[in-house]
Every structure is written in structure tokens, then in C-alpha cells.
mmCIF file of C-alpha atoms in Angstrom:
data_model
loop_
_atom_site.group_PDB
_atom_site.id
_atom_site.type_symbol
_atom_site.label_atom_id
_atom_site.label_comp_id
_atom_site.label_asym_id
_atom_site.label_seq_id
_atom_site.Cartn_x
_atom_site.Cartn_y
_atom_site.Cartn_z
ATOM 1 C CA UNK V 1 -87.255 -34.207 -47.875
ATOM 2 C CA UNK V 2 -89.509 -33.993 -44.832
ATOM 3 C CA UNK V 3 -89.259 -30.840 -42.716
ATOM 4 C CA UNK V 4 -89.245 -32.704 -39.534
ATOM 5 C CA UNK V 5 -88.548 -29.731 -37.404
ATOM 6 C CA UNK V 6 -91.721 -27.954 -38.518
ATOM 7 C CA UNK V 7 -94.526 -30.464 -38.921
ATOM 8 C CA UNK V 8 -95.188 -30.887 -35.212
ATOM 9 C CA UNK V 9 -95.094 -27.194 -34.486
ATOM 10 C CA UNK V 10 -98.398 -26.026 -35.943
ATOM 11 C CA UNK V 11 -100.880 -24.343 -33.587
ATOM 12 C CA UNK V 12 -104.051 -26.269 -32.551
ATOM 13 C CA UNK V 13 -107.096 -25.610 -34.751
ATOM 14 C CA UNK V 14 -108.736 -22.762 -32.865
ATOM 15 C CA UNK V 15 -105.433 -20.911 -32.316
ATOM 16 C CA UNK V 16 -104.426 -21.412 -35.936
ATOM 17 C CA UNK V 17 -107.750 -20.063 -37.145
ATOM 18 C CA UNK V 18 -107.510 -17.053 -34.891
ATOM 19 C CA UNK V 19 -104.027 -16.243 -35.991
ATOM 20 C CA UNK V 20 -104.933 -16.646 -39.692
ATOM 21 C CA UNK V 21 -107.788 -14.127 -39.251
ATOM 22 C CA UNK V 22 -105.743 -11.606 -37.308
ATOM 23 C CA UNK V 23 -102.439 -11.939 -39.221
ATOM 24 C CA UNK V 24 -103.254 -12.848 -42.829
ATOM 25 C CA UNK V 25 -100.285 -11.174 -44.605
ATOM 26 C CA UNK V 26 -97.480 -13.650 -44.159
ATOM 27 C CA UNK V 27 -96.378 -13.911 -47.820
ATOM 28 C CA UNK V 28 -93.882 -11.034 -47.598
ATOM 29 C CA UNK V 29 -92.107 -12.700 -44.694
ATOM 30 C CA UNK V 30 -92.021 -16.111 -46.276
ATOM 31 C CA UNK V 31 -90.567 -14.576 -49.448
ATOM 32 C CA UNK V 32 -87.926 -12.755 -47.345
ATOM 33 C CA UNK V 33 -86.933 -15.954 -45.584
ATOM 34 C CA UNK V 34 -86.614 -17.649 -48.925
ATOM 35 C CA UNK V 35 -84.430 -14.896 -50.256
ATOM 36 C CA UNK V 36 -82.137 -15.190 -47.251
ATOM 37 C CA UNK V 37 -81.953 -18.959 -47.704
ATOM 38 C CA UNK V 38 -81.165 -18.443 -51.315
ATOM 39 C CA UNK V 39 -78.372 -15.975 -50.610
ATOM 40 C CA UNK V 40 -76.805 -18.109 -47.890
ATOM 41 C CA UNK V 41 -73.902 -20.491 -48.402
ATOM 42 C CA UNK V 42 -74.671 -24.103 -49.334
ATOM 43 C CA UNK V 43 -77.015 -25.747 -46.846
ATOM 44 C CA UNK V 44 -75.648 -28.325 -44.399
ATOM 45 C CA UNK V 45 -76.143 -31.748 -45.963
ATOM 46 C CA UNK V 46 -75.392 -33.841 -42.927
ATOM 47 C CA UNK V 47 -78.406 -35.593 -41.202
ATOM 48 C CA UNK V 48 -78.499 -37.485 -38.015
ATOM 49 C CA UNK V 49 -80.162 -40.879 -37.741
ATOM 50 C CA UNK V 50 -82.887 -39.469 -35.360
ATOM 51 C CA UNK V 51 -83.354 -35.933 -36.781
ATOM 52 C CA UNK V 52 -85.997 -34.747 -34.248
ATOM 53 C CA UNK V 53 -83.986 -35.957 -31.294
ATOM 54 C CA UNK V 54 -80.886 -34.391 -32.859
ATOM 55 C CA UNK V 55 -82.595 -31.017 -33.167
ATOM 56 C CA UNK V 56 -83.570 -31.180 -29.491
ATOM 57 C CA UNK V 57 -79.995 -32.109 -28.490
ATOM 58 C CA UNK V 58 -78.561 -29.264 -30.552
ATOM 59 C CA UNK V 59 -80.934 -26.807 -28.956
ATOM 60 C CA UNK V 60 -79.752 -27.889 -25.475
ATOM 61 C CA UNK V 61 -76.168 -27.885 -26.597
ATOM 62 C CA UNK V 62 -76.546 -24.221 -27.573
ATOM 63 C CA UNK V 63 -78.260 -23.498 -24.264
ATOM 64 C CA UNK V 64 -75.234 -24.791 -22.330
ATOM 65 C CA UNK V 65 -72.982 -22.646 -24.441
ATOM 66 C CA UNK V 66 -75.085 -19.427 -24.319
ATOM 67 C CA UNK V 67 -76.551 -19.385 -20.753
ATOM 68 C CA UNK V 68 -74.623 -17.843 -17.901
ATOM 69 C CA UNK V 69 -76.604 -19.848 -15.362
ATOM 70 C CA UNK V 70 -77.598 -23.426 -15.897
ATOM 71 C CA UNK V 71 -80.562 -23.872 -18.162
ATOM 72 C CA UNK V 72 -83.463 -26.350 -17.622
ATOM 73 C CA UNK V 73 -83.340 -26.007 -13.839
ATOM 74 C CA UNK V 74 -86.415 -28.097 -13.166
ATOM 75 C CA UNK V 75 -85.022 -31.022 -15.157
ATOM 76 C CA UNK V 76 -81.543 -30.755 -13.595
ATOM 77 C CA UNK V 77 -83.128 -30.669 -10.163
ATOM 78 C CA UNK V 78 -84.549 -34.147 -10.877
ATOM 79 C CA UNK V 79 -81.125 -35.621 -11.342
ATOM 80 C CA UNK V 80 -79.253 -37.292 -8.485
ATOM 81 C CA UNK V 81 -77.097 -34.603 -6.827
ATOM 82 C CA UNK V 82 -73.736 -36.204 -7.911
ATOM 83 C CA UNK V 83 -75.070 -36.613 -11.442
ATOM 84 C CA UNK V 84 -76.208 -32.995 -11.566
ATOM 85 C CA UNK V 85 -72.846 -31.769 -10.367
ATOM 86 C CA UNK V 86 -70.975 -33.900 -12.903
ATOM 87 C CA UNK V 87 -73.212 -32.672 -15.704
ATOM 88 C CA UNK V 88 -72.895 -28.949 -14.844
ATOM 89 C CA UNK V 89 -69.142 -29.235 -14.290
ATOM 90 C CA UNK V 90 -68.758 -30.927 -17.623
ATOM 91 C CA UNK V 91 -70.664 -28.081 -19.259
ATOM 92 C CA UNK V 92 -68.438 -25.414 -17.654
ATOM 93 C CA UNK V 93 -70.428 -24.358 -14.669
ATOM 94 C CA UNK V 94 -69.343 -24.159 -11.027
ATOM 95 C CA UNK V 95 -71.147 -23.321 -7.730
ATOM 96 C CA UNK V 96 -70.833 -19.791 -6.503
ATOM 97 C CA UNK V 97 -71.069 -20.795 -2.872
ATOM 98 C CA UNK V 98 -69.855 -23.618 -0.715
ATOM 99 C CA UNK V 99 -73.326 -24.968 -0.108
ATOM 100 C CA UNK V 100 -74.472 -28.045 -2.105
ATOM 101 C CA UNK V 101 -77.670 -26.446 -3.266
ATOM 102 C CA UNK V 102 -76.246 -22.962 -3.913
ATOM 103 C CA UNK V 103 -76.428 -21.188 -7.350
ATOM 104 C CA UNK V 104 -74.153 -22.258 -10.226
ATOM 105 C CA UNK V 105 -72.658 -19.910 -12.874
ATOM 106 C CA UNK V 106 -70.638 -20.386 -16.025
ATOM 107 C CA UNK V 107 -66.913 -20.117 -15.418
ATOM 108 C CA UNK V 108 -65.641 -20.505 -18.962
ATOM 109 C CA UNK V 109 -66.731 -20.108 -22.589
ATOM 110 C CA UNK V 110 -64.081 -22.516 -23.889
ATOM 111 C CA UNK V 111 -65.680 -25.860 -23.222
ATOM 112 C CA UNK V 112 -65.258 -28.017 -26.443
ATOM 113 C CA UNK V 113 -68.436 -28.318 -28.463
ATOM 114 C CA UNK V 114 -68.301 -32.078 -28.498
ATOM 115 C CA UNK V 115 -68.408 -32.069 -24.691
ATOM 116 C CA UNK V 116 -71.447 -29.839 -24.597
ATOM 117 C CA UNK V 117 -73.140 -31.990 -27.182
ATOM 118 C CA UNK V 118 -72.575 -35.025 -24.903
ATOM 119 C CA UNK V 119 -74.462 -33.190 -22.115
ATOM 120 C CA UNK V 120 -77.054 -31.787 -24.474
ATOM 121 C CA UNK V 121 -77.810 -35.186 -25.941
ATOM 122 C CA UNK V 122 -78.689 -36.574 -22.537
ATOM 123 C CA UNK V 123 -81.448 -34.163 -21.703
ATOM 124 C CA UNK V 124 -84.039 -35.006 -24.326
ATOM 125 C CA UNK V 125 -84.259 -38.556 -23.214
ATOM 126 C CA UNK V 126 -84.525 -37.632 -19.549
ATOM 127 C CA UNK V 127 -87.119 -35.023 -20.353
ATOM 128 C CA UNK V 128 -89.266 -37.592 -22.123
ATOM 129 C CA UNK V 129 -89.010 -39.929 -19.123
ATOM 130 C CA UNK V 130 -90.372 -37.144 -16.887
ATOM 131 C CA UNK V 131 -93.119 -35.928 -19.154
ATOM 132 C CA UNK V 132 -94.327 -39.455 -20.044
ATOM 133 C CA UNK V 133 -95.705 -39.824 -16.551
ATOM 134 C CA UNK V 134 -96.577 -36.200 -15.675
ATOM 135 C CA UNK V 135 -94.884 -36.888 -12.354
ATOM 136 C CA UNK V 136 -94.199 -34.757 -9.295
ATOM 137 C CA UNK V 137 -90.542 -33.834 -8.639
ATOM 138 C CA UNK V 138 -89.865 -36.737 -6.269
ATOM 139 C CA UNK V 139 -91.285 -39.320 -8.737
ATOM 140 C CA UNK V 140 -89.419 -37.723 -11.631
ATOM 141 C CA UNK V 141 -86.149 -38.099 -9.623
ATOM 142 C CA UNK V 142 -86.811 -41.714 -9.061
ATOM 143 C CA UNK V 143 -87.654 -42.343 -12.706
ATOM 144 C CA UNK V 144 -84.481 -40.537 -13.895
ATOM 145 C CA UNK V 145 -82.352 -42.458 -11.463
ATOM 146 C CA UNK V 146 -83.823 -45.697 -12.728
ATOM 147 C CA UNK V 147 -83.024 -44.758 -16.346
ATOM 148 C CA UNK V 148 -79.414 -43.708 -15.443
ATOM 149 C CA UNK V 149 -78.951 -47.203 -13.981
ATOM 150 C CA UNK V 150 -80.378 -48.999 -16.882
ATOM 151 C CA UNK V 151 -77.479 -50.347 -18.940
ATOM 152 C CA UNK V 152 -79.546 -50.648 -22.078
ATOM 153 C CA UNK V 153 -80.760 -47.021 -21.857
ATOM 154 C CA UNK V 154 -77.151 -45.878 -21.319
ATOM 155 C CA UNK V 155 -75.929 -47.980 -24.271
ATOM 156 C CA UNK V 156 -78.676 -46.541 -26.549
ATOM 157 C CA UNK V 157 -77.839 -43.009 -25.462
ATOM 158 C CA UNK V 158 -74.103 -43.506 -26.153
ATOM 159 C CA UNK V 159 -74.757 -45.158 -29.531
ATOM 160 C CA UNK V 160 -77.147 -42.381 -30.651
ATOM 161 C CA UNK V 161 -74.750 -39.625 -29.568
ATOM 162 C CA UNK V 162 -71.886 -41.253 -31.492
ATOM 163 C CA UNK V 163 -74.044 -41.654 -34.647
ATOM 164 C CA UNK V 164 -75.023 -37.968 -34.506
ATOM 165 C CA UNK V 165 -71.448 -36.690 -34.230
ATOM 166 C CA UNK V 166 -70.809 -36.024 -37.922
ATOM 167 C CA UNK V 167 -73.974 -33.917 -38.182
ATOM 168 C CA UNK V 168 -73.129 -32.135 -34.947
ATOM 169 C CA UNK V 169 -69.748 -31.152 -36.345
ATOM 170 C CA UNK V 170 -71.178 -29.507 -39.331
ATOM 171 C CA UNK V 171 -73.852 -27.570 -37.304
ATOM 172 C CA UNK V 172 -71.356 -26.526 -34.606
ATOM 173 C CA UNK V 173 -68.860 -25.307 -37.159
ATOM 174 C CA UNK V 174 -71.548 -23.052 -38.586
ATOM 175 C CA UNK V 175 -72.775 -21.922 -35.182
ATOM 176 C CA UNK V 176 -69.262 -20.958 -34.047
ATOM 177 C CA UNK V 177 -68.555 -19.071 -37.269
ATOM 178 C CA UNK V 178 -70.431 -16.033 -35.865
ATOM 179 C CA UNK V 179 -73.977 -17.032 -34.979
ATOM 180 C CA UNK V 180 -73.194 -17.747 -31.374
ATOM 181 C CA UNK V 181 -71.573 -14.362 -30.995
ATOM 182 C CA UNK V 182 -74.633 -12.711 -32.641
ATOM 183 C CA UNK V 183 -76.986 -14.417 -30.201
ATOM 184 C CA UNK V 184 -74.893 -13.368 -27.185
ATOM 185 C CA UNK V 185 -74.964 -9.844 -28.522
ATOM 186 C CA UNK V 186 -78.735 -9.541 -28.035
ATOM 187 C CA UNK V 187 -78.264 -9.854 -24.260
ATOM 188 C CA UNK V 188 -78.383 -12.448 -21.490
ATOM 189 C CA UNK V 189 -79.872 -15.727 -22.687
ATOM 190 C CA UNK V 190 -82.702 -17.626 -21.028
ATOM 191 C CA UNK V 191 -83.456 -21.150 -22.493
ATOM 192 C CA UNK V 192 -86.861 -22.783 -22.567
ATOM 193 C CA UNK V 193 -88.966 -19.816 -21.450
ATOM 194 C CA UNK V 194 -92.353 -21.169 -20.315
ATOM 195 C CA UNK V 195 -95.449 -19.158 -21.256
ATOM 196 C CA UNK V 196 -98.961 -19.618 -19.869
ATOM 197 C CA UNK V 197 -97.951 -22.324 -17.455
ATOM 198 C CA UNK V 198 -96.158 -24.377 -20.083
ATOM 199 C CA UNK V 199 -98.719 -24.179 -22.873
ATOM 200 C CA UNK V 200 -96.015 -22.733 -25.111
ATOM 201 C CA UNK V 201 -92.239 -22.785 -24.595
ATOM 202 C CA UNK V 202 -89.806 -20.434 -26.398
ATOM 203 C CA UNK V 203 -86.478 -21.921 -27.370
ATOM 204 C CA UNK V 204 -84.464 -18.886 -26.205
ATOM 205 C CA UNK V 205 -85.042 -15.334 -25.013
ATOM 206 C CA UNK V 206 -81.870 -13.420 -25.629
ATOM 207 C CA UNK V 207 -82.197 -10.066 -23.931
ATOM 208 C CA UNK V 208 -85.490 -8.918 -25.392
ATOM 209 C CA UNK V 209 -85.317 -11.018 -28.539
ATOM 210 C CA UNK V 210 -87.244 -14.185 -29.053
ATOM 211 C CA UNK V 211 -85.057 -16.844 -30.801
ATOM 212 C CA UNK V 212 -86.544 -19.951 -32.548
ATOM 213 C CA UNK V 213 -83.935 -22.484 -33.450
ATOM 214 C CA UNK V 214 -84.394 -24.973 -36.233
ATOM 215 C CA UNK V 215 -82.140 -27.669 -37.659
ATOM 216 C CA UNK V 216 -84.553 -29.157 -40.136
ATOM 217 C CA UNK V 217 -85.197 -28.659 -43.846
ATOM 218 C CA UNK V 218 -87.692 -26.144 -45.191
ATOM 219 C CA UNK V 219 -89.026 -27.529 -48.490
ATOM 220 C CA UNK V 220 -92.000 -25.390 -49.290
ATOM 221 C CA UNK V 221 -94.014 -22.324 -48.366
ATOM 222 C CA UNK V 222 -96.094 -24.384 -45.900
ATOM 223 C CA UNK V 223 -93.096 -25.194 -43.796
ATOM 224 C CA UNK V 224 -92.076 -21.507 -43.514
ATOM 225 C CA UNK V 225 -95.696 -20.465 -42.906
ATOM 226 C CA UNK V 226 -95.790 -22.917 -39.919
ATOM 227 C CA UNK V 227 -92.545 -21.417 -38.583
ATOM 228 C CA UNK V 228 -93.922 -17.888 -38.920
ATOM 229 C CA UNK V 229 -97.080 -18.845 -37.148
ATOM 230 C CA UNK V 230 -95.136 -20.432 -34.298
ATOM 231 C CA UNK V 231 -93.003 -17.366 -33.785
ATOM 232 C CA UNK V 232 -95.972 -15.080 -34.036
ATOM 233 C CA UNK V 233 -97.723 -17.086 -31.283
ATOM 234 C CA UNK V 234 -94.660 -16.821 -29.025
ATOM 235 C CA UNK V 235 -94.382 -13.060 -29.496
ATOM 236 C CA UNK V 236 -98.080 -12.499 -28.635
ATOM 237 C CA UNK V 237 -97.973 -14.826 -25.608
ATOM 238 C CA UNK V 238 -94.712 -13.310 -24.337
ATOM 239 C CA UNK V 239 -96.324 -9.882 -24.329
ATOM 240 C CA UNK V 240 -99.356 -11.276 -22.604
ATOM 241 C CA UNK V 241 -97.110 -12.832 -19.963
ATOM 242 C CA UNK V 242 -95.292 -9.638 -19.264
ATOM 243 C CA UNK V 243 -92.016 -10.265 -21.034
ATOM 244 C CA UNK V 244 -90.623 -7.230 -22.767
ATOM 245 C CA UNK V 245 -89.851 -8.350 -26.347
ATOM 246 C CA UNK V 246 -88.527 -6.020 -29.007
ATOM 247 C CA UNK V 247 -87.516 -8.481 -31.813
ATOM 248 C CA UNK V 248 -87.954 -11.989 -33.080
ATOM 249 C CA UNK V 249 -85.272 -14.258 -34.675
ATOM 250 C CA UNK V 250 -85.675 -17.312 -36.810
ATOM 251 C CA UNK V 251 -82.348 -19.210 -36.705
ATOM 252 C CA UNK V 252 -82.464 -21.617 -39.567
ATOM 253 C CA UNK V 253 -79.180 -23.400 -38.738
ATOM 254 C CA UNK V 254 -79.177 -25.813 -41.710
ATOM 255 C CA UNK V 255 -79.149 -22.799 -44.003
ATOM 256 C CA UNK V 256 -76.795 -20.501 -42.066
ATOM 257 C CA UNK V 257 -79.619 -17.988 -41.728
ATOM 258 C CA UNK V 258 -80.240 -15.792 -38.705
ATOM 259 C CA UNK V 259 -83.344 -13.747 -39.740
ATOM 260 C CA UNK V 260 -84.098 -10.911 -37.223
ATOM 261 C CA UNK V 261 -87.127 -8.663 -37.402
ATOM 262 C CA UNK V 262 -88.093 -5.778 -34.989
ATOM 263 C CA UNK V 263 -91.224 -6.786 -33.231
ATOM 264 C CA UNK V 264 -93.414 -3.819 -34.178
ATOM 265 C CA UNK V 265 -92.513 -4.144 -37.903
ATOM 266 C CA UNK V 266 -92.913 -7.911 -37.827
ATOM 267 C CA UNK V 267 -96.423 -7.744 -36.322
ATOM 268 C CA UNK V 268 -97.647 -4.774 -38.344
ATOM 269 C CA UNK V 269 -96.583 -6.353 -41.633
ATOM 270 C CA UNK V 270 -98.250 -9.702 -40.985
ATOM 271 C CA UNK V 271 -101.336 -7.997 -39.594
ATOM 272 C CA UNK V 272 -101.593 -5.489 -42.308
ATOM 273 C CA UNK V 273 -101.794 -2.659 -39.759
ATOM 274 C CA UNK V 274 -100.148 -1.458 -36.541
ATOM 275 C CA UNK V 275 -101.302 -3.452 -33.499
ATOM 276 C CA UNK V 276 -101.325 -3.188 -29.706
ATOM 277 C CA UNK V 277 -99.313 -6.240 -28.960
ATOM 278 C CA UNK V 278 -100.266 -6.364 -25.287
ATOM 279 C CA UNK V 279 -103.986 -6.203 -26.016
ATOM 280 C CA UNK V 280 -103.861 -8.621 -28.883
ATOM 281 C CA UNK V 281 -101.574 -10.924 -26.857
ATOM 282 C CA UNK V 282 -104.240 -11.013 -24.099
ATOM 283 C CA UNK V 283 -106.918 -11.993 -26.549
ATOM 284 C CA UNK V 284 -104.773 -14.699 -28.109
ATOM 285 C CA UNK V 285 -103.797 -16.022 -24.668
ATOM 286 C CA UNK V 286 -107.556 -16.445 -23.904
ATOM 287 C CA UNK V 287 -107.935 -18.518 -27.042
ATOM 288 C CA UNK V 288 -104.959 -20.651 -26.121
ATOM 289 C CA UNK V 289 -106.074 -21.188 -22.556
ATOM 290 C CA UNK V 290 -109.568 -22.210 -23.734
ATOM 291 C CA UNK V 291 -108.120 -24.675 -26.218
ATOM 292 C CA UNK V 292 -105.859 -26.902 -24.241
ATOM 293 C CA UNK V 293 -104.768 -27.605 -20.623
ATOM 294 C CA UNK V 294 -101.405 -26.465 -19.369
ATOM 295 C CA UNK V 295 -98.367 -28.667 -19.703
ATOM 296 C CA UNK V 296 -96.079 -28.963 -16.793
ATOM 297 C CA UNK V 297 -92.705 -27.382 -17.706
ATOM 298 C CA UNK V 298 -90.422 -29.704 -15.801
ATOM 299 C CA UNK V 299 -87.407 -28.831 -17.758
ATOM 300 C CA UNK V 300 -88.138 -28.546 -21.442
#
């Protein structure tokens, strides 16, 4: 089967070459991930009709479950005010002041998963609408309002969400069996952490732990190598951006695997020697900045 969650995550050529030179010893980590997959319970077999979109929806669903303050603030701010309030209320948040634009905070951890998935499934489509035009916030708001008034768009969203429900149920049951509690145990969760002006975006930062969430299949060593490369890049750029990181996690949800590695050990093993993460992170950031322009992080 195609590892749809991984193929699009490889670094651009210059970054990939630089990482391969600096961190050539990945075989041990790939073997360790394979061992963890082999020891885990049977993999989730359920697949959604649009697997890439499903993975994005699941990531956002987990964000609404894990984050004490509303995630994706830039995207939420592009919604009509009444729509934003309904969305956040549905996901278990409430304003902490009487003002309309005051801060919101989670009031309960007991929102049904299916309700969170309804909210989470809405955001990938809205995010694509915003990013397709590289708009300013006012234009983004107008675009999103147009989509929310479009009957065909609403019907397509509802149809897609219904079709994905069986797969969601399997992944949610696994997540609530202990993985969600483990992620909360790392510390307060921030979703969609932007690095270098949006050139890279981390799924979650839980306390000082980077978390990369995957729902796809991992069929060969190349898939796992791409995942390790992605997490390695995030760890270096987080250090270069001033974020204190002490560990990395690869949450392979389909396989019920939450693989956590202390940052120092992770980097030293793949480098073959101890490294100064801040200094190496700065050097890698320079490679990334020279290779591609910044992406505007409007909410992803």
C-alpha cells in the first residue's frame, strides 16, 4: 500500500543532501521503529476515502482535544464571528471574558470524539481555501465566508465526514486507550508550531517534546527514513528558533506506536557523535532559508 502520509514530507533537495551528510546513521532508528511496530497490536485496517485529508482532519481533531487554548488561531480568526463561536463552543471552549474578542479556554475534556472530528474535518478544507490564494486576513475571511455559503461545498464536506467515520472510530478508540493521556503528560500542547516564518510547521509541541502524528502506512525503510528526516529537521529548526526541546516523538497511530527519544540521544545516534543542536540548527536554518521562500502560516 502507498504510504500517503510520508511521500509528500521529504525535504527539498539541498536540505535533504545536507541532512544526509550531517546525520548519516539512521539505520538503528529505522530498525527500532520497525521493532516497535512489530511488537504492537494488529495495525488499524480501516481506511478513509481521502486518506490525506483524513490524516489532516485527525491531526486537527487531536489538537482540539489536547490544547487548552484554541489551536489554529489565524485560521479561526478568518471565520465569521458567529461561526467561530459555534465552532469553539462545539469543541468545548468558552470565552474567559465578556468581550467578543477576548481569550477562549477549554472548559471540559469530555466532548465526544465524533463531535471533535466534525470540527476537525472542517479545517483542512478552509485552510486550503486560504492558502490557495495567499491572501491577506480580510480576503481570507471573505473567501471562507463564500465557501461556508456554498451549498455544494457544505454537502461535499458533510459527505466526506460521514464516509470517514468508520476509520475515525478505529483511530479514536486507539488514541483514547492511553495515547492521549501520554501526550498530555509531556506538558501543555501547542498545535501547528510555525518555524522560520512558516517554512516548516510542527504538528504538536507538548511541553518540550516535538510530536509528529501519522495515520498512514509505513511499507518500507524509505518511508521510515523520510519520517526520521522530517523529525530531524523539525528538531534542528526548533532549536534554531529558540524553542527548548528535550525529546522527539513519532506517533504512528495506525500501528499504536508512540516512539519517544530524548533529543540528545536521538541527534547523537543519527549523527554518529554528540552535536551542539543550537549551532547545527542555525546552520541548517541557513540552508532552508536559502532554498525556499517562507510560507504564510495562516492557520495550518
